Every structure is written in structure tokens, then in C-alpha cells.
Short mmCIF file of C-alpha atoms in Angstrom, two decimals:
data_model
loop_
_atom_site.label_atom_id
_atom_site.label_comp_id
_atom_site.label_asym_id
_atom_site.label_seq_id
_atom_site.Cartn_x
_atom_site.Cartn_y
_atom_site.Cartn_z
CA UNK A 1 20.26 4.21 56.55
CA UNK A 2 18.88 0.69 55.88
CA UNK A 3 21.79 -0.62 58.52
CA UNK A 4 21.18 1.69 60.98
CA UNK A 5 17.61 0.83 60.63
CA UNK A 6 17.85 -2.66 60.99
CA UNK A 7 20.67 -3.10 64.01
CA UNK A 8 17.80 -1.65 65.76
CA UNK A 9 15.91 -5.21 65.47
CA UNK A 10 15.87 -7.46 68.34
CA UNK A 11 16.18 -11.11 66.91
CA UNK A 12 15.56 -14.56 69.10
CA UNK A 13 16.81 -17.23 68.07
CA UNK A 14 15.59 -20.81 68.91
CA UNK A 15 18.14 -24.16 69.17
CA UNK A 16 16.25 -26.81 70.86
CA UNK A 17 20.30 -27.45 72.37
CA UNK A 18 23.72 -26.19 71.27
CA UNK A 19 25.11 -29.92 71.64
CA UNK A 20 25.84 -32.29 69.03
CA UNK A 21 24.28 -31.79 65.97
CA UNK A 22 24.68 -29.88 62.69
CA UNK A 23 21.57 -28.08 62.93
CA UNK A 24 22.80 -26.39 66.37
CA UNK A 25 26.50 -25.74 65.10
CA UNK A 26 24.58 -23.69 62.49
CA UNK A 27 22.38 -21.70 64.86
CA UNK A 28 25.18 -20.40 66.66
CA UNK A 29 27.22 -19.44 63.76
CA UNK A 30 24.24 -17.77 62.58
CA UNK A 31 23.54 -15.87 65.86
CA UNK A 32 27.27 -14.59 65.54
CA UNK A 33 27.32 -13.09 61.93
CA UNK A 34 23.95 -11.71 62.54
CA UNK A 35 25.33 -10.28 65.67
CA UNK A 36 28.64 -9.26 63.62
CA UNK A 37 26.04 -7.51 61.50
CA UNK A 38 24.84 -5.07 64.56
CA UNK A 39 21.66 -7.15 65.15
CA UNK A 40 20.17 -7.45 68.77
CA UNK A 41 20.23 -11.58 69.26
CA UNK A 42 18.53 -13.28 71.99
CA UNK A 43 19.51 -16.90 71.89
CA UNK A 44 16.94 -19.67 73.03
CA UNK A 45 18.19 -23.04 73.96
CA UNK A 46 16.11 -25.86 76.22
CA UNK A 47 18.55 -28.09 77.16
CA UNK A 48 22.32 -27.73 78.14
CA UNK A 49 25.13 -30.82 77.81
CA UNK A 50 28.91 -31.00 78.65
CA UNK A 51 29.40 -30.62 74.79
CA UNK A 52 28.02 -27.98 74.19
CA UNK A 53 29.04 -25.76 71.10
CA UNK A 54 30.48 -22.34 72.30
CA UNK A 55 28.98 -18.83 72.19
CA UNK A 56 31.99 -16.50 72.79
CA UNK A 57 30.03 -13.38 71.07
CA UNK A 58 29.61 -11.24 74.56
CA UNK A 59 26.75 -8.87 72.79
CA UNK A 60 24.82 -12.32 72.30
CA UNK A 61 22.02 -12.77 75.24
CA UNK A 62 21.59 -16.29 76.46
CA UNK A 63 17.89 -17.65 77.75
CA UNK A 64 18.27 -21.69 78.89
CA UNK A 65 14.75 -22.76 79.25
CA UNK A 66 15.70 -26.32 81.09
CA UNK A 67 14.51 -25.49 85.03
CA UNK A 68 11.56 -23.51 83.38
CA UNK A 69 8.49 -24.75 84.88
CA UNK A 70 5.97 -23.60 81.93
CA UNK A 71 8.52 -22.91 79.09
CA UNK A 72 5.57 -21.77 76.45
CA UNK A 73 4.62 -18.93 79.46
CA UNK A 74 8.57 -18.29 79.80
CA UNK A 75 8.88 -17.85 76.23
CA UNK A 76 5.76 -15.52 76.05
CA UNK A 77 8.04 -13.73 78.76
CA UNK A 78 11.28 -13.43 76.89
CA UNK A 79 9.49 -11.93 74.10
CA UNK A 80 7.90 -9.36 75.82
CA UNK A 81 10.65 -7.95 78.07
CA UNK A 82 12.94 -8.11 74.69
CA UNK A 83 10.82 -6.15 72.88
CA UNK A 84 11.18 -8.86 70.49
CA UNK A 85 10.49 -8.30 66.85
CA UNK A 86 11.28 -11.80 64.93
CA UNK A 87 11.85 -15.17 65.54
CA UNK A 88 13.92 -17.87 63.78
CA UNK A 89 13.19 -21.58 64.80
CA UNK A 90 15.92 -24.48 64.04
CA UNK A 91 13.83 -27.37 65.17
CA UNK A 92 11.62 -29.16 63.02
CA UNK A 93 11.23 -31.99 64.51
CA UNK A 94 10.24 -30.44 68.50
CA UNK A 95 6.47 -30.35 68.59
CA UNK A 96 7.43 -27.54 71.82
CA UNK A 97 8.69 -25.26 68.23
CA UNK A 98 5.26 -25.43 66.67
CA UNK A 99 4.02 -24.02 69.88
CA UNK A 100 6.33 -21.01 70.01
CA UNK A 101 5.36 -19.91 66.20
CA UNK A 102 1.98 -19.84 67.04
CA UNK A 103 2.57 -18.05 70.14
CA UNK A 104 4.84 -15.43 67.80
CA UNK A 105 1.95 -15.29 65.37
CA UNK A 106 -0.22 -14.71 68.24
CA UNK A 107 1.97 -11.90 69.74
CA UNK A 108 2.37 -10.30 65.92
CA UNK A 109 6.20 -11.40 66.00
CA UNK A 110 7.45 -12.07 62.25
CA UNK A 111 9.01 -15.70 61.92
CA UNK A 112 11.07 -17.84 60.02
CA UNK A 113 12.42 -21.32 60.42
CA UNK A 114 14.91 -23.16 59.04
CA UNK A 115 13.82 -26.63 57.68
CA UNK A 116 17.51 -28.57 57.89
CA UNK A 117 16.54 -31.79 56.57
CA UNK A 118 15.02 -33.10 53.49
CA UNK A 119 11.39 -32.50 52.57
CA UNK A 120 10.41 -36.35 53.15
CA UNK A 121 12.51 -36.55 56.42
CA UNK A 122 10.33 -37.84 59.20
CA UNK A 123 9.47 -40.24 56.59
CA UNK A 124 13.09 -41.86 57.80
CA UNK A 125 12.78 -40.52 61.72
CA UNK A 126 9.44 -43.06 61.82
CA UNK A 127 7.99 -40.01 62.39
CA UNK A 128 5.15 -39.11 60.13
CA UNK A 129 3.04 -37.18 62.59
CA UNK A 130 6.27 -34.71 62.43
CA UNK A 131 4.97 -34.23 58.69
CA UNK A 132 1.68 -33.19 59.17
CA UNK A 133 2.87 -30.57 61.80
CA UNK A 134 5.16 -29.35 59.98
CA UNK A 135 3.24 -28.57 57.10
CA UNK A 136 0.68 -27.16 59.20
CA UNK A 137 2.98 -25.40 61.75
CA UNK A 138 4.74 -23.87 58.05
CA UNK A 139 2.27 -21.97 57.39
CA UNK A 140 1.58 -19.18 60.63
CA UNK A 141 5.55 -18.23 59.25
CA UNK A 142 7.08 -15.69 57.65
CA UNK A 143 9.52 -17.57 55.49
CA UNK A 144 10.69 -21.04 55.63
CA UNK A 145 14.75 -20.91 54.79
CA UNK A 146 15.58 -24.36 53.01
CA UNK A 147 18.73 -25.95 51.82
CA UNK A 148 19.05 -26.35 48.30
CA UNK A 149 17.05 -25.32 45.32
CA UNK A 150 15.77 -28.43 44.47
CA UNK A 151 13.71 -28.36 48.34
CA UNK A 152 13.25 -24.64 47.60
CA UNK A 153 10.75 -25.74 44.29
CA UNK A 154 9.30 -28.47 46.38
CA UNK A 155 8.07 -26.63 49.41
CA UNK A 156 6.65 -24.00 46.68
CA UNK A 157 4.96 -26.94 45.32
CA UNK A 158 3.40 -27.66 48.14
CA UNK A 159 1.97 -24.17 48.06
CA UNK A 160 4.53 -23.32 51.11
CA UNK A 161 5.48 -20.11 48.31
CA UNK A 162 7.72 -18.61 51.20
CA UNK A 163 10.14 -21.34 51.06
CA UNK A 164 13.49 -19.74 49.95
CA UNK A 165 17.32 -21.15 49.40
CA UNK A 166 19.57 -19.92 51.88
CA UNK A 167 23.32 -21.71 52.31
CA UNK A 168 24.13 -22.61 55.87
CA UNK A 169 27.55 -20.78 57.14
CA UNK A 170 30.51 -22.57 56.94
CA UNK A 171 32.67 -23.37 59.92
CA UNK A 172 35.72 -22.95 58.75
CA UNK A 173 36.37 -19.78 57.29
CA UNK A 174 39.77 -20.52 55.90
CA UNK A 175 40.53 -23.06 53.07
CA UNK A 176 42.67 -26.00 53.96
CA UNK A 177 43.95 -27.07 50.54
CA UNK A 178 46.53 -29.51 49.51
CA UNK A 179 46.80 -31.12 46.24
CA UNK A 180 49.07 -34.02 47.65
CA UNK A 181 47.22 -37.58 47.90
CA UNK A 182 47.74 -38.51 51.64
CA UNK A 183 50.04 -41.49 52.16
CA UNK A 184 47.55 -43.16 54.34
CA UNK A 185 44.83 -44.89 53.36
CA UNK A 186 42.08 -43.06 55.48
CA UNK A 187 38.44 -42.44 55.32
CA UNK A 188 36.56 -40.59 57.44
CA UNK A 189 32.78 -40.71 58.56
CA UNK A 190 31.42 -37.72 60.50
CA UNK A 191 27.97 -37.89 62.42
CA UNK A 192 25.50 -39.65 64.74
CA UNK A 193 26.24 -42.98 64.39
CA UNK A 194 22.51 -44.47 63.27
CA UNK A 195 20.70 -46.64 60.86
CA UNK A 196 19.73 -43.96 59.04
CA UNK A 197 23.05 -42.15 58.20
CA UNK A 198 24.74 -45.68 56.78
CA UNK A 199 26.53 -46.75 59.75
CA UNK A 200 26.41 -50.57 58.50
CA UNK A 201 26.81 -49.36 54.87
CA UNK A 202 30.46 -47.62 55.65
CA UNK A 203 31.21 -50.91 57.35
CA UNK A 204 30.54 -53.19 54.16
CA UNK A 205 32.52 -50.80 52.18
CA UNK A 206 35.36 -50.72 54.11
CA UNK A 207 35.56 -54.28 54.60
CA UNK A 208 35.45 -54.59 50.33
CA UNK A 209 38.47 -51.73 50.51
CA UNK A 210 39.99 -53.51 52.94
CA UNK A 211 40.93 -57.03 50.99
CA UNK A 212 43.00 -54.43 48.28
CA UNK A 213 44.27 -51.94 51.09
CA UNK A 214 44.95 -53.92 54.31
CA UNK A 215 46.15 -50.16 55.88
CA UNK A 216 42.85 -48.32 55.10
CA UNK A 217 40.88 -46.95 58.28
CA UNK A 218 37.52 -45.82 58.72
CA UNK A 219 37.50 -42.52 61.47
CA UNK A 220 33.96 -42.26 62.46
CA UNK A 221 33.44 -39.09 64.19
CA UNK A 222 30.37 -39.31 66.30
CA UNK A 223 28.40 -40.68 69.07
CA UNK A 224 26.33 -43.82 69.04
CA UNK A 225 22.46 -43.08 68.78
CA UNK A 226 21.79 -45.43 71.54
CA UNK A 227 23.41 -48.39 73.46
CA UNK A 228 21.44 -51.05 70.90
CA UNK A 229 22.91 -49.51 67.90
CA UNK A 230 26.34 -49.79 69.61
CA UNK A 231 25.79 -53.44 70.01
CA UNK A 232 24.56 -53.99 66.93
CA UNK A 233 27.89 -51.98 65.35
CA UNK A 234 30.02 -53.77 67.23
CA UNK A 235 29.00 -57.38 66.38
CA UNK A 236 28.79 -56.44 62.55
CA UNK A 237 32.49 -55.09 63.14
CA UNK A 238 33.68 -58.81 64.28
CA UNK A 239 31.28 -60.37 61.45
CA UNK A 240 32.94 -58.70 59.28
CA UNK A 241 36.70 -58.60 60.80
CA UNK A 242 37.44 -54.97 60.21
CA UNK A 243 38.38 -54.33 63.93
CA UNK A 244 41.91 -52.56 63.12
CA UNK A 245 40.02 -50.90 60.25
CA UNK A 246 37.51 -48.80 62.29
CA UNK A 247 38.60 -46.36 64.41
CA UNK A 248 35.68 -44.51 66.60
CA UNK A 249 36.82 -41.19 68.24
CA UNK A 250 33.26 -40.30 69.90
CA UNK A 251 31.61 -36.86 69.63
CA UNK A 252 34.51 -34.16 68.49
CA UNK A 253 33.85 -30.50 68.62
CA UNK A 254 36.85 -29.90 67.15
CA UNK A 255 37.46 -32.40 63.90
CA UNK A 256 40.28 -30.37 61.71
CA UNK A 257 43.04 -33.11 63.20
CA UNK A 258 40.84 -36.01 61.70
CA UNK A 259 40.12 -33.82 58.14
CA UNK A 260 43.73 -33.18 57.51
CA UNK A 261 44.86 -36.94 57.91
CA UNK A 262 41.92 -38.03 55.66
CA UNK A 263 41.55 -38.53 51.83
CA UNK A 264 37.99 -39.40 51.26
CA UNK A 265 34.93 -38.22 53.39
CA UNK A 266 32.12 -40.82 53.20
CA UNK A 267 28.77 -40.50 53.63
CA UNK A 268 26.60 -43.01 53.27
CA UNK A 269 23.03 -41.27 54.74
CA UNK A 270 19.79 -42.57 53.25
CA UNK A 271 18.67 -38.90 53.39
CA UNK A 272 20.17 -35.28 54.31
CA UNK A 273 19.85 -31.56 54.32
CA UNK A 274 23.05 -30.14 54.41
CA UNK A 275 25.04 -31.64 56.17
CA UNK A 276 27.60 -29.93 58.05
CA UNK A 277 30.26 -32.23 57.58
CA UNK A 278 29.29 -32.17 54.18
CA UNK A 279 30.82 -28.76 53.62
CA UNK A 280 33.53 -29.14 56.47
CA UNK A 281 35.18 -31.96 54.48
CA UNK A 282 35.32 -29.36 51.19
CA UNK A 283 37.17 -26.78 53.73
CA UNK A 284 39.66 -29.58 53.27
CA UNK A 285 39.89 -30.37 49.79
CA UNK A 286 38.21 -33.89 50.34
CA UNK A 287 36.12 -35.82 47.99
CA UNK A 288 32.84 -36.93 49.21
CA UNK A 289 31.50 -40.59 47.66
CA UNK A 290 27.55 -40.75 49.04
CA UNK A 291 24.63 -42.18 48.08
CA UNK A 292 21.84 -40.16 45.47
CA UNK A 293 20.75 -37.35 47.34
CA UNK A 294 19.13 -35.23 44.69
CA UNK A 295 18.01 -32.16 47.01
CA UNK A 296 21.80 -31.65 48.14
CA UNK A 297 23.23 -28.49 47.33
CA UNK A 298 26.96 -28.68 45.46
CA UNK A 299 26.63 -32.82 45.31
CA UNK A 300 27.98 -33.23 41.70
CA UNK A 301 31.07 -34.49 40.42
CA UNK A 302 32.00 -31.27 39.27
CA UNK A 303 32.33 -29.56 42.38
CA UNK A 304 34.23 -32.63 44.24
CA UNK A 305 31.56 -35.30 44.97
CA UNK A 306 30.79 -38.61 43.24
CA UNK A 307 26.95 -39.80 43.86
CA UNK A 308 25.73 -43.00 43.19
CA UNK A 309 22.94 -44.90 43.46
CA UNK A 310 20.68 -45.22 47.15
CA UNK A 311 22.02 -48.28 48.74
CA UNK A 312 24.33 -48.86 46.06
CA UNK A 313 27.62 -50.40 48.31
CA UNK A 314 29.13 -51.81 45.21
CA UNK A 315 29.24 -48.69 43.66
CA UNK A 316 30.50 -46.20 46.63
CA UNK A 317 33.06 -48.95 46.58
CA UNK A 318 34.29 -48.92 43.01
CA UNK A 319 34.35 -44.87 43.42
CA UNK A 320 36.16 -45.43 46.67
CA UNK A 321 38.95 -47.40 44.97
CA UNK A 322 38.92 -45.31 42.25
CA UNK A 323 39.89 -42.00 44.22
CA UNK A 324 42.70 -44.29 45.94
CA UNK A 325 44.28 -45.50 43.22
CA UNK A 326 44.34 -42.67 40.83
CA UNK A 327 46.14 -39.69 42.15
CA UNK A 328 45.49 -37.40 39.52
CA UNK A 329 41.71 -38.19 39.54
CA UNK A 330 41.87 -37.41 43.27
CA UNK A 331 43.67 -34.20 43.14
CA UNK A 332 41.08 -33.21 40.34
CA UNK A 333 38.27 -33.82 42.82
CA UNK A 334 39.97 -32.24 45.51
CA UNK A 335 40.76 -29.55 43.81
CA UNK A 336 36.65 -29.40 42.98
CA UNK A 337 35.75 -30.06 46.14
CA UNK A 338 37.20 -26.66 47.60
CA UNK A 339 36.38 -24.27 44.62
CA UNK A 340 33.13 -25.41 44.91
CA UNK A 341 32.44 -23.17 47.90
CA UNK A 342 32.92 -19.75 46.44
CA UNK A 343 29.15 -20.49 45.90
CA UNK A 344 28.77 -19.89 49.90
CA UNK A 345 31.15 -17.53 50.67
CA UNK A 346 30.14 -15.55 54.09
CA UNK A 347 29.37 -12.41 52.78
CA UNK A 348 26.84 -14.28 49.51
CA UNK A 349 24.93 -15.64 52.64
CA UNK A 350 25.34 -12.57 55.14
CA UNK A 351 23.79 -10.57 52.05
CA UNK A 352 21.02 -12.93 51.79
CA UNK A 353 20.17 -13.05 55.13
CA UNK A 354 20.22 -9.26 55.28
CA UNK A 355 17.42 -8.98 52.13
CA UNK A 356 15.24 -11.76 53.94
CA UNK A 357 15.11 -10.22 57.17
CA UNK A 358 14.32 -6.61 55.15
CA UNK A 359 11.92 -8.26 52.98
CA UNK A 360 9.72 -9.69 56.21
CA UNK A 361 10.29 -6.66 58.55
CA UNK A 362 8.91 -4.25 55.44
CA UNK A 363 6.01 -7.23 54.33
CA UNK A 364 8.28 -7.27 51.08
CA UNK A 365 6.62 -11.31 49.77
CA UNK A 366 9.50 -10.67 47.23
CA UNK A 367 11.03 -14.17 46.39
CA UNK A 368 13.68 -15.77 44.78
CA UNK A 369 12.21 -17.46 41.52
CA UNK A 370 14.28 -20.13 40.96
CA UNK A 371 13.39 -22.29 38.07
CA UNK A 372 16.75 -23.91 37.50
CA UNK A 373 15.67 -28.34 36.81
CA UNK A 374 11.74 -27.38 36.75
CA UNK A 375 11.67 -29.99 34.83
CA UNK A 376 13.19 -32.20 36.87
CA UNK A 377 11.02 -31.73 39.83
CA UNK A 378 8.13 -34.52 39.38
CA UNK A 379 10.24 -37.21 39.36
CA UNK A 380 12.87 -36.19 41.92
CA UNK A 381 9.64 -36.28 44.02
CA UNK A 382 7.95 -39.65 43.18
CA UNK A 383 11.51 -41.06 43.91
CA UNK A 384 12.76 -39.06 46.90
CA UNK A 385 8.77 -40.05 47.70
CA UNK A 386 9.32 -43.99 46.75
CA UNK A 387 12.55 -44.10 48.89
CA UNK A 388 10.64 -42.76 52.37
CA UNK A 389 7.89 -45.63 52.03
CA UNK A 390 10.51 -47.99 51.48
CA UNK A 391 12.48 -46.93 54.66
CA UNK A 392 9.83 -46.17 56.69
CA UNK A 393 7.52 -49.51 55.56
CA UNK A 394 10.91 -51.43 56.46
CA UNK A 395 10.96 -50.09 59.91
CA UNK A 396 6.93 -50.24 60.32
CA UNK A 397 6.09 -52.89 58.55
CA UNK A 398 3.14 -53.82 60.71
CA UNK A 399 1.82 -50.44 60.33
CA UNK A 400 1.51 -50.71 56.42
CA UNK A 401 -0.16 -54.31 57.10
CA UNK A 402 -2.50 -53.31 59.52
CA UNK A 403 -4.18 -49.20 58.48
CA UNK A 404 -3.49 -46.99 55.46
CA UNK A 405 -4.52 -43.95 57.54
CA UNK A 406 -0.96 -42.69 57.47
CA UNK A 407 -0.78 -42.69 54.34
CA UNK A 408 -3.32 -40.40 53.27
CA UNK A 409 -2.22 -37.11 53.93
CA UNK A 410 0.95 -38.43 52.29
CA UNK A 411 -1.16 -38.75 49.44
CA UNK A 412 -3.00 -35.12 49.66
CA UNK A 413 1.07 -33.80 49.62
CA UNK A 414 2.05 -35.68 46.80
CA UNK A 415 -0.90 -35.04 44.77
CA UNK A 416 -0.77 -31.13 45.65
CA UNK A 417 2.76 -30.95 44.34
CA UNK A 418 2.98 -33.11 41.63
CA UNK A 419 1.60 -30.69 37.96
CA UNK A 420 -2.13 -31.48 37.29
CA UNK A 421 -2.61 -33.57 33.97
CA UNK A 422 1.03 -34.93 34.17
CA UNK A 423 1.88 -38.64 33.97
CA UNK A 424 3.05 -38.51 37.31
CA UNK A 425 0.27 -37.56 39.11
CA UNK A 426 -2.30 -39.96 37.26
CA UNK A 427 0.14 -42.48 38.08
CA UNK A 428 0.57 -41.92 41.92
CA UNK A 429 -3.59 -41.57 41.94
CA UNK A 430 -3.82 -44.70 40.82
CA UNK A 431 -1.52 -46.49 43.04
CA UNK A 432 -3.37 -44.56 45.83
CA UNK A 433 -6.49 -46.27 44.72
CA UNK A 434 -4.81 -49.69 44.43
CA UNK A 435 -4.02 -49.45 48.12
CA UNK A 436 -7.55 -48.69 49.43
CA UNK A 437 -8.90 -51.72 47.62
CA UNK A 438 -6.43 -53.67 49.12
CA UNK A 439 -6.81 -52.46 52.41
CA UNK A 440 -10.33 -51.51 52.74
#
């Protein structure tokens, strides 16, 4: 009954484009198993490229927005000739998305978006008006679908209570396991090649690797950001004399020829969500070495991935070595690395989804209570918190110099979510009110 019920729902979802990132590969394997699951789904996209991601589900309707001369009035059109009854948003960081889930809210449309990054993200996008919006633009929703249950309790903390863990799919549905160390010597980096996802970082390390393994490559699948960080990649490459180390393949759609050759998947990103690539590289039994990312899901060393410190090069480079010199410590993490994802098996997340969407269309405000490192929570946000002003003061530096008006609604969030009378919120008050004297 329920399923006959709910097929019945007309669904639009919203991808800013269907081109290179993780966040869009997601969106359209979500529009397919919802559509699998006899949902009506109205895809939304704004902008089209030559690499784009495909949509081969023929019951899937397609709306491009990109010659639309008002889009928020050709939105407002597509809902109303769909009949449409919710919304889910992918895009964060487009102010345009903030404007279509008021419009929904407007038009009585339930909603839910998908917040793919980390909570202190725009922090590290030098984009702190994104955080304001966001928190505001949070709450006209219906649920906000996070990442990991670590940025599940801090969105609740924030008072967002809607927040709720939901896995991403996974893009390849079948396992690609071998227990046999590969003979060469290769690493593999997946992603848009940027400051912020350790570009220069993967380039130190390999360079360290490189005077004990002459033969070991560096794949980096991805394109460059923009033609300065190119430059800039390229003259650290020569610094450095790694040339016939790195090996850059540009923007892949298809990567499974570059996962089977490689042995260790490295990611050195000062910050993530959950990265697709991430989960891609456990489809292949390999190891992940990245830097302490506390809010990603299945990022311990007992489900394939060694963590160390932020910024610590020295050691992702000892845990680099390690993996390619011991063989039976790298099948052991391999071996990890793959179980671990019985925890997102398709039908676990299809199920999920299914509840949510049930929950919202019947005003259920039934929600996962998960309490699992409570305890933990203050002071994975005073550091996740500590590591965004570092970033973003090393990037702006003449913005902390010259105002502290950004950072008081930083302050507000902090406060809110931190438990009143513990250490860690007298502590962060105070600092607060070390900074006004200084800068007053």
C-alpha cells in the first residue's frame, strides 16, 4: 500500500550541473534508484558541459535551466506544471539554491537538501557569507541529509534538529577485490586539483617515497582548478624533480582502469564530506592514507584507512611506506577497506531514503537519535573550528587584520553548539572577548 502510495510522488531534483564533481555523480545516482523505486523524478540542472555524467534512466525527466531568461520564474514553472510535491537541493554553495527553497516553502513544496561537505566548509572555500546562508537558508527545509554521524550531532547542535545521516550511493555496485599487493609502485589521487584538497601535499610525499622507490607514480585524476594553480603545480613538480613520478590523466568519468593498477589511494584534503573517491577506492580494496578528518564516515583503520594528523606530510609518508613495504599489513587493510562497505549497501540506503521521504510527506519529525561519541562532540568542534580560521586567516589574512565582523556570527554558531557550563564554551567566550579588545 505504502509503495503504491508513494510512486505516486513527483520528486525534482536539483544539480547545479551533472559535470565534474562528486556532489553531481551522487545526484544522478540518486535520481536513478529513486526512479528504480517507482518515484516520478524531475531532474534540474543549470548548466551543461562536454563531461557531463550520464542519465540513461528514460522514465527520468530532464529540465536544463542554462538559456532560461528568469530561472527563479522557470523554476516556479516546472513546479507547477509537475504537480510537484518535494524538492531535494545538492548545492550548498549556489546562492540561486537558497532561492528555490524559499520559493518551495512559498509554494508549500516539502524540501530537503543534501549538505555534501563538512559543517565548517566555506570556512576553506573563503567563503563565509556561504555560512550564514546556509544556516539561514537550512531552516525553511524539511530535512537536511548529512554525511556522517559526527555532522549529523553537529547540525542538531546548532538547533538544525532535522539534520539526519544518510550514506551517499556507491558507484560501483560490484566489489573489485584482490588480496595480491600490486607489483607497481602506484598511488593514485582522485579530484579537483586545488589548494584545498592537498595538491602540493601529495607532491612532497611522493617526492619523500620517491628517494626509497624510484618506480612509484602519483595518478592524479582530475582537472586543474584554474590555469594559476596549474602553474603553480607545475613549477613545484620541477622544484621538486618528481616529473616521471606524476602522472596527470585530466578529468575521467570512467576511473576503474586507474583503481585496478593502484595500491594506495591518497588523499590529502584539508577538509571533506564524503568524498566520492573516497568510497570508489574501497570498491577496489585500496587503502586510503589522509589527513584527520573526524566527520568522515568509515575513516578508521579498521575499516581500511590510516588517518593522521592535519598537515602532517611526515606522517602520511611513514604510513605510505609502511603499506608498501609490508604486504601482509596491506592485504589486511585491503581486505578492511572493502568489508567496510556492507555499512552502505544499496538497499541500507534505498530503505533510508524510503522512511525519510515517508516521514516528510506524512509530517512524521521522527529522527534518528544518534548518540554514538556525544562525548566527543565539543572538541571535534573547537578543532574542526580552529582548523577553518587557520585556513581561511592564511588565505585572508588582511581581513583578520583589518575587521572582526566576520567573525561574529562564527562566534553566535560556536557558542550555540558548544554545551552551556562546559569548559569549552567558557573557553571559546573568552577568546571571543580577547579579539574585540584587540580589535576594537
Amino acid at each position: 500500500m505504502w509503495r503504491n502510495e508513494m510512486k505516486h510522488l513527483n520528486i525534482a531534483i536539483f544539480s547545479h550541473t551533472i559535470a565534474f564533481g562528486g556532489s553531481e555523480r551522487v545526484a544522478c545516482l540518486l535520481a536513478d534508484l529513486l526512479s528504480q523505486e517507482g518515484y516520478n523524478i524531475f531532474f534540474i540542472i543549470q548548466h551543461k558541459t562536454n563531461f557531463s555524467y550520464s542519465i540513461n534512466n528514460k522514465n527520468i525527466t530532464m529540465y536544463n535551466l542554462e538559456n532560461s531568461n528568469n530561472k527563479y520564474e522557470g523554476v516556479r514553472g516546472i513546479f507547477k506544471k509537475e504537480n510537484i510535491n518535494l524538492c531535494i537541493f545538492n548545492d550548498h554553495f549556489i546562492d540561486e539554491t537558497f532561492d528555490f527553497i524559499r520559493l518551495a516553502h512559498k509554494m508549500n513544496i516539502k524540501t530537503i537538501a543534501i549538505e555534501h561537505s563538512s559543517f565548517f566548509f566555506p570556512f576553506y572555500a573563503l567563503n563565509t557569507t556561504n555560512f550564514t546562508k546556509r544556516n539561514a537558508g537550512y531552516r525553511y527545509i524539511d530535512r537536511l541529509v548529512v554525511l556522517s554521524p559526527m555532522l549529523e550531532q553537529m547540525w542538531n547542535a546548532l538547533n538544525i534538529t532535522k539534520a539526519i545521516f544518510i550514506p551517499n550511493p556507491l558507484t560501483f555496485k560490484q566489489r573489485h577485490y584482490t588480496t595480491t599487493t600490486k607489483k607497481e609502485k602506484y598511488l593514485i589521487f582522485i579530484g579537483r586539483i586545488c589548494y584545498m584538497k592537498g595538491i602540493f601535499e601529495a607532491l612532497e610525499i611522493i617526492k619523500r617515497v620517491s628517494e626509497k622507490f624510484e618506480n612509484v607514480r602519483l595518478l592524479v585524476l582530475g582537472r586543474f582548478e584554474d590555469d594559476k594553480i596549474k602553474k603553480d603545480v607545475e613549477k613545484k613538480i620541477d622544484e621538486l624533480h618528481i616529473n616521471k613520478n606524476i602522472i596527470f590523466t585530466g578529468h575521467i568519468n570512467n576511473i576503474e582502469t586507474y583503481l585496478s593498477a593502484a595500491s594506495i589511494h591518497l588523499m590529502p584534503s584539508m577538509i571533506e564530506g564524503a568524498p566520492m573517491s573516497f568510497y570508489e577506492a574501497k570498491s577496489f580494496g585500496i587503502p586510503t592514507v589522509c589527513f584527520d578528518i573526524p566527520t568522515l564516515f568509515l575513516a578508521d583503520e579498521s575499516s581500511g584507512c590510516i588517518m593522521v594528523g592535519k598537515n602532517d606530510i611526515e606522517g602520511m609518508t611513514d604510513a605510505v611506506m609502511k603499506l608498501l613495504t609490508d604486504e601482509r599489513y596491506w592485504k589486511l587493510m585491503s581486505e578492511r577497506s572493502i568489508n567496510s562497505l556492507t555499512k552502505l549497501d544499496e538497499k541500507i540506503i534505498i530503505s533510508k531514503w524510503n522512511a525519510l521521504i515517508n516521514n516528510i510527506i506524512n509530517e512524521s519529525t521522527k529522527n534518528t537519535d544518534n548518540k554514538k561519541n556525544q562525548d566527543e562532540l565539543p572538541h571535534t568542534i573547537l578543532k574542526e573550528f580552529s582548523y577553518a580560521i587557520d585556513w581561511y586567516n592564511q588565505k585572508n589574512i588582511s581581513i583578520l587584520y583589518n575587521e572582526m565582523g566576520y567573525l561574529i556570527p562564527f562566534h553566535k554558531i560556536i557558542i550555540k553548539m558548544l554545551p552551556k557550563g562546559s569548559i569549552q564554551r567558557t573557553y571559546i567566550k573568552k577568546i571571543f572577548s580577547l579579539f574585540k579588545k584587540i580589535f576594537n
